[in-house]
Amino acid sequence: NSLSTNDFTTHNIKIYPNPTAQYIVVNGVQEFDYNVFSVLGEKLLSGAYTSGQSKIDLTELASGTYIIEIQTKDGSQKMSHKIIKQ
């Protein structure tokens, strides 16, 4: 299984800004859990949100490329997306 998907936007979920210097916003899903991984697969951040637009603080991460994995609370959707921290 790959940690990326090409149909990410078909779920009406948007992640922006990308690249980012401080945070990303996840918009389009009401309740979700997230994990942020290094490109080597090490879990660096995790959390959960229950609002329609959520900021995820990435300030503690060094500049580089990361993978964010988002799963809806009901488990119906799980997707991954590459993010770049400047």
mmCIF file of the C-alpha atoms, coordinates in Angstrom:
data_MODEL
# 
_entry.id   MODEL 
# 
loop_
_atom_site.group_PDB 
_atom_site.id 
_atom_site.type_symbol 
_atom_site.label_atom_id 
_atom_site.label_alt_id 
_atom_site.label_comp_id 
_atom_site.label_asym_id 
_atom_site.label_entity_id 
_atom_site.label_seq_id 
_atom_site.pdbx_PDB_ins_code 
_atom_site.Cartn_x 
_atom_site.Cartn_y 
_atom_site.Cartn_z 
_atom_site.occupancy 
_atom_site.B_iso_or_equiv 
_atom_site.pdbx_formal_charge 
_atom_site.auth_seq_id 
_atom_site.auth_comp_id 
_atom_site.auth_asym_id 
_atom_site.auth_atom_id 
_atom_site.pdbx_PDB_model_num 
ATOM 1  C CA . ASN A 1 1  ? 0.000   0.000  0.000  1.00 0.00 ? 1  ASN A CA 1 
ATOM 2  C CA . SER A 1 2  ? 1.176   3.467  -0.873 1.00 0.00 ? 2  SER A CA 1 
ATOM 3  C CA . LEU A 1 3  ? 0.911   6.410  1.498  1.00 0.00 ? 3  LEU A CA 1 
ATOM 4  C CA . SER A 1 4  ? -0.368  8.656  -1.281 1.00 0.00 ? 4  SER A CA 1 
ATOM 5  C CA . THR A 1 5  ? -3.502  8.790  -3.376 1.00 0.00 ? 5  THR A CA 1 
ATOM 6  C CA . ASN A 1 6  ? -4.463  10.591 -6.551 1.00 0.00 ? 6  ASN A CA 1 
ATOM 7  C CA . ASP A 1 7  ? -8.171  10.866 -5.712 1.00 0.00 ? 7  ASP A CA 1 
ATOM 8  C CA . PHE A 1 8  ? -7.689  12.882 -2.524 1.00 0.00 ? 8  PHE A CA 1 
ATOM 9  C CA . THR A 1 9  ? -9.768  15.839 -3.740 1.00 0.00 ? 9  THR A CA 1 
ATOM 10 C CA . THR A 1 10 ? -12.689 13.599 -4.760 1.00 0.00 ? 10 THR A CA 1 
ATOM 11 C CA . HIS A 1 11 ? -13.537 13.326 -1.068 1.00 0.00 ? 11 HIS A CA 1 
ATOM 12 C CA . ASN A 1 12 ? -14.059 17.126 -0.923 1.00 0.00 ? 12 ASN A CA 1 
ATOM 13 C CA . ILE A 1 13 ? -11.173 17.401 1.521  1.00 0.00 ? 13 ILE A CA 1 
ATOM 14 C CA . LYS A 1 14 ? -8.717  20.234 1.023  1.00 0.00 ? 14 LYS A CA 1 
ATOM 15 C CA . ILE A 1 15 ? -5.349  20.656 2.710  1.00 0.00 ? 15 ILE A CA 1 
ATOM 16 C CA . TYR A 1 16 ? -3.701  24.060 2.428  1.00 0.00 ? 16 TYR A CA 1 
ATOM 17 C CA . PRO A 1 17 ? -1.357  25.890 2.273  1.00 0.00 ? 17 PRO A CA 1 
ATOM 18 C CA . ASN A 1 18 ? 1.088   23.436 0.779  1.00 0.00 ? 18 ASN A CA 1 
ATOM 19 C CA . PRO A 1 19 ? 3.988   24.135 1.045  1.00 0.00 ? 19 PRO A CA 1 
ATOM 20 C CA . THR A 1 20 ? 3.629   25.694 4.474  1.00 0.00 ? 20 THR A CA 1 
ATOM 21 C CA . ALA A 1 21 ? 5.847   27.351 7.044  1.00 0.00 ? 21 ALA A CA 1 
ATOM 22 C CA . GLN A 1 22 ? 3.712   26.936 10.196 1.00 0.00 ? 22 GLN A CA 1 
ATOM 23 C CA . TYR A 1 23 ? 0.421   25.055 9.861  1.00 0.00 ? 23 TYR A CA 1 
ATOM 24 C CA . ILE A 1 24 ? -1.940  23.343 7.461  1.00 0.00 ? 24 ILE A CA 1 
ATOM 25 C CA . VAL A 1 25 ? -5.712  23.605 7.360  1.00 0.00 ? 25 VAL A CA 1 
ATOM 26 C CA . VAL A 1 26 ? -7.860  20.536 6.734  1.00 0.00 ? 26 VAL A CA 1 
ATOM 27 C CA . ASN A 1 27 ? -11.226 21.519 5.310  1.00 0.00 ? 27 ASN A CA 1 
ATOM 28 C CA . GLY A 1 28 ? -14.134 19.404 4.118  1.00 0.00 ? 28 GLY A CA 1 
ATOM 29 C CA . VAL A 1 29 ? -14.418 16.724 6.788  1.00 0.00 ? 29 VAL A CA 1 
ATOM 30 C CA . GLN A 1 30 ? -16.174 17.276 10.109 1.00 0.00 ? 30 GLN A CA 1 
ATOM 31 C CA . GLU A 1 31 ? -14.515 14.765 12.440 1.00 0.00 ? 31 GLU A CA 1 
ATOM 32 C CA . PHE A 1 32 ? -11.166 13.116 11.790 1.00 0.00 ? 32 PHE A CA 1 
ATOM 33 C CA . ASP A 1 33 ? -8.011  11.674 13.268 1.00 0.00 ? 33 ASP A CA 1 
ATOM 34 C CA . TYR A 1 34 ? -4.654  12.503 11.744 1.00 0.00 ? 34 TYR A CA 1 
ATOM 35 C CA . ASN A 1 35 ? -1.086  11.251 11.792 1.00 0.00 ? 35 ASN A CA 1 
ATOM 36 C CA . VAL A 1 36 ? 1.954   12.989 10.317 1.00 0.00 ? 36 VAL A CA 1 
ATOM 37 C CA . PHE A 1 37 ? 4.804   10.732 9.203  1.00 0.00 ? 37 PHE A CA 1 
ATOM 38 C CA . SER A 1 38 ? 8.347   11.346 8.014  1.00 0.00 ? 38 SER A CA 1 
ATOM 39 C CA . VAL A 1 39 ? 9.173   9.979  4.561  1.00 0.00 ? 39 VAL A CA 1 
ATOM 40 C CA . LEU A 1 40 ? 10.833  7.085  6.423  1.00 0.00 ? 40 LEU A CA 1 
ATOM 41 C CA . GLY A 1 41 ? 7.498   6.167  8.038  1.00 0.00 ? 41 GLY A CA 1 
ATOM 42 C CA . GLU A 1 42 ? 8.180   7.458  11.554 1.00 0.00 ? 42 GLU A CA 1 
ATOM 43 C CA . LYS A 1 43 ? 5.041   8.883  13.213 1.00 0.00 ? 43 LYS A CA 1 
ATOM 44 C CA . LEU A 1 44 ? 5.855   12.433 14.322 1.00 0.00 ? 44 LEU A CA 1 
ATOM 45 C CA . LEU A 1 45 ? 2.477   13.998 15.164 1.00 0.00 ? 45 LEU A CA 1 
ATOM 46 C CA . SER A 1 46 ? -1.063  12.772 15.774 1.00 0.00 ? 46 SER A CA 1 
ATOM 47 C CA . GLY A 1 47 ? -4.357  14.190 16.919 1.00 0.00 ? 47 GLY A CA 1 
ATOM 48 C CA . ALA A 1 48 ? -8.103  14.482 16.343 1.00 0.00 ? 48 ALA A CA 1 
ATOM 49 C CA . TYR A 1 49 ? -10.553 17.207 15.354 1.00 0.00 ? 49 TYR A CA 1 
ATOM 50 C CA . THR A 1 50 ? -14.321 17.595 15.462 1.00 0.00 ? 50 THR A CA 1 
ATOM 51 C CA . SER A 1 51 ? -14.829 20.824 13.508 1.00 0.00 ? 51 SER A CA 1 
ATOM 52 C CA . GLY A 1 52 ? -15.328 21.676 9.843  1.00 0.00 ? 52 GLY A CA 1 
ATOM 53 C CA . GLN A 1 53 ? -12.011 23.532 9.431  1.00 0.00 ? 53 GLN A CA 1 
ATOM 54 C CA . SER A 1 54 ? -9.001  22.553 11.489 1.00 0.00 ? 54 SER A CA 1 
ATOM 55 C CA . LYS A 1 55 ? -5.471  23.905 11.753 1.00 0.00 ? 55 LYS A CA 1 
ATOM 56 C CA . ILE A 1 56 ? -2.676  21.439 12.385 1.00 0.00 ? 56 ILE A CA 1 
ATOM 57 C CA . ASP A 1 57 ? 0.415   23.090 13.850 1.00 0.00 ? 57 ASP A CA 1 
ATOM 58 C CA . LEU A 1 58 ? 3.625   21.959 12.146 1.00 0.00 ? 58 LEU A CA 1 
ATOM 59 C CA . THR A 1 59 ? 6.013   24.465 13.738 1.00 0.00 ? 59 THR A CA 1 
ATOM 60 C CA . GLU A 1 60 ? 7.866   21.760 15.700 1.00 0.00 ? 60 GLU A CA 1 
ATOM 61 C CA . LEU A 1 61 ? 8.785   19.912 12.487 1.00 0.00 ? 61 LEU A CA 1 
ATOM 62 C CA . ALA A 1 62 ? 12.000  20.642 10.592 1.00 0.00 ? 62 ALA A CA 1 
ATOM 63 C CA . SER A 1 63 ? 11.838  21.737 6.969  1.00 0.00 ? 63 SER A CA 1 
ATOM 64 C CA . GLY A 1 64 ? 11.182  18.799 4.679  1.00 0.00 ? 64 GLY A CA 1 
ATOM 65 C CA . THR A 1 65 ? 8.607   16.497 3.144  1.00 0.00 ? 65 THR A CA 1 
ATOM 66 C CA . TYR A 1 66 ? 6.023   14.680 5.253  1.00 0.00 ? 66 TYR A CA 1 
ATOM 67 C CA . ILE A 1 67 ? 2.963   12.495 4.753  1.00 0.00 ? 67 ILE A CA 1 
ATOM 68 C CA . ILE A 1 68 ? -0.305  13.306 6.499  1.00 0.00 ? 68 ILE A CA 1 
ATOM 69 C CA . GLU A 1 69 ? -2.807  10.517 6.940  1.00 0.00 ? 69 GLU A CA 1 
ATOM 70 C CA . ILE A 1 70 ? -6.418  11.462 7.658  1.00 0.00 ? 70 ILE A CA 1 
ATOM 71 C CA . GLN A 1 71 ? -9.158  9.069  8.727  1.00 0.00 ? 71 GLN A CA 1 
ATOM 72 C CA . THR A 1 72 ? -12.769 10.005 9.394  1.00 0.00 ? 72 THR A CA 1 
ATOM 73 C CA . LYS A 1 73 ? -14.011 9.214  12.899 1.00 0.00 ? 73 LYS A CA 1 
ATOM 74 C CA . ASP A 1 74 ? -16.478 6.660  11.535 1.00 0.00 ? 74 ASP A CA 1 
ATOM 75 C CA . GLY A 1 75 ? -13.665 4.955  9.611  1.00 0.00 ? 75 GLY A CA 1 
ATOM 76 C CA . SER A 1 76 ? -15.410 5.324  6.259  1.00 0.00 ? 76 SER A CA 1 
ATOM 77 C CA . GLN A 1 77 ? -12.569 7.246  4.598  1.00 0.00 ? 77 GLN A CA 1 
ATOM 78 C CA . LYS A 1 78 ? -8.819  7.079  5.009  1.00 0.00 ? 78 LYS A CA 1 
ATOM 79 C CA . MET A 1 79 ? -6.444  9.057  2.823  1.00 0.00 ? 79 MET A CA 1 
ATOM 80 C CA . SER A 1 80 ? -2.855  10.272 2.729  1.00 0.00 ? 80 SER A CA 1 
ATOM 81 C CA . HIS A 1 81 ? -1.289  13.367 1.229  1.00 0.00 ? 81 HIS A CA 1 
ATOM 82 C CA . LYS A 1 82 ? 2.245   14.724 0.868  1.00 0.00 ? 82 LYS A CA 1 
ATOM 83 C CA . ILE A 1 83 ? 2.955   18.033 2.621  1.00 0.00 ? 83 ILE A CA 1 
ATOM 84 C CA . ILE A 1 84 ? 6.035   20.195 2.413  1.00 0.00 ? 84 ILE A CA 1 
ATOM 85 C CA . LYS A 1 85 ? 7.237   22.166 5.433  1.00 0.00 ? 85 LYS A CA 1 
ATOM 86 C CA . GLN A 1 86 ? 9.427   25.132 4.517  1.00 0.00 ? 86 GLN A CA 1 
# 
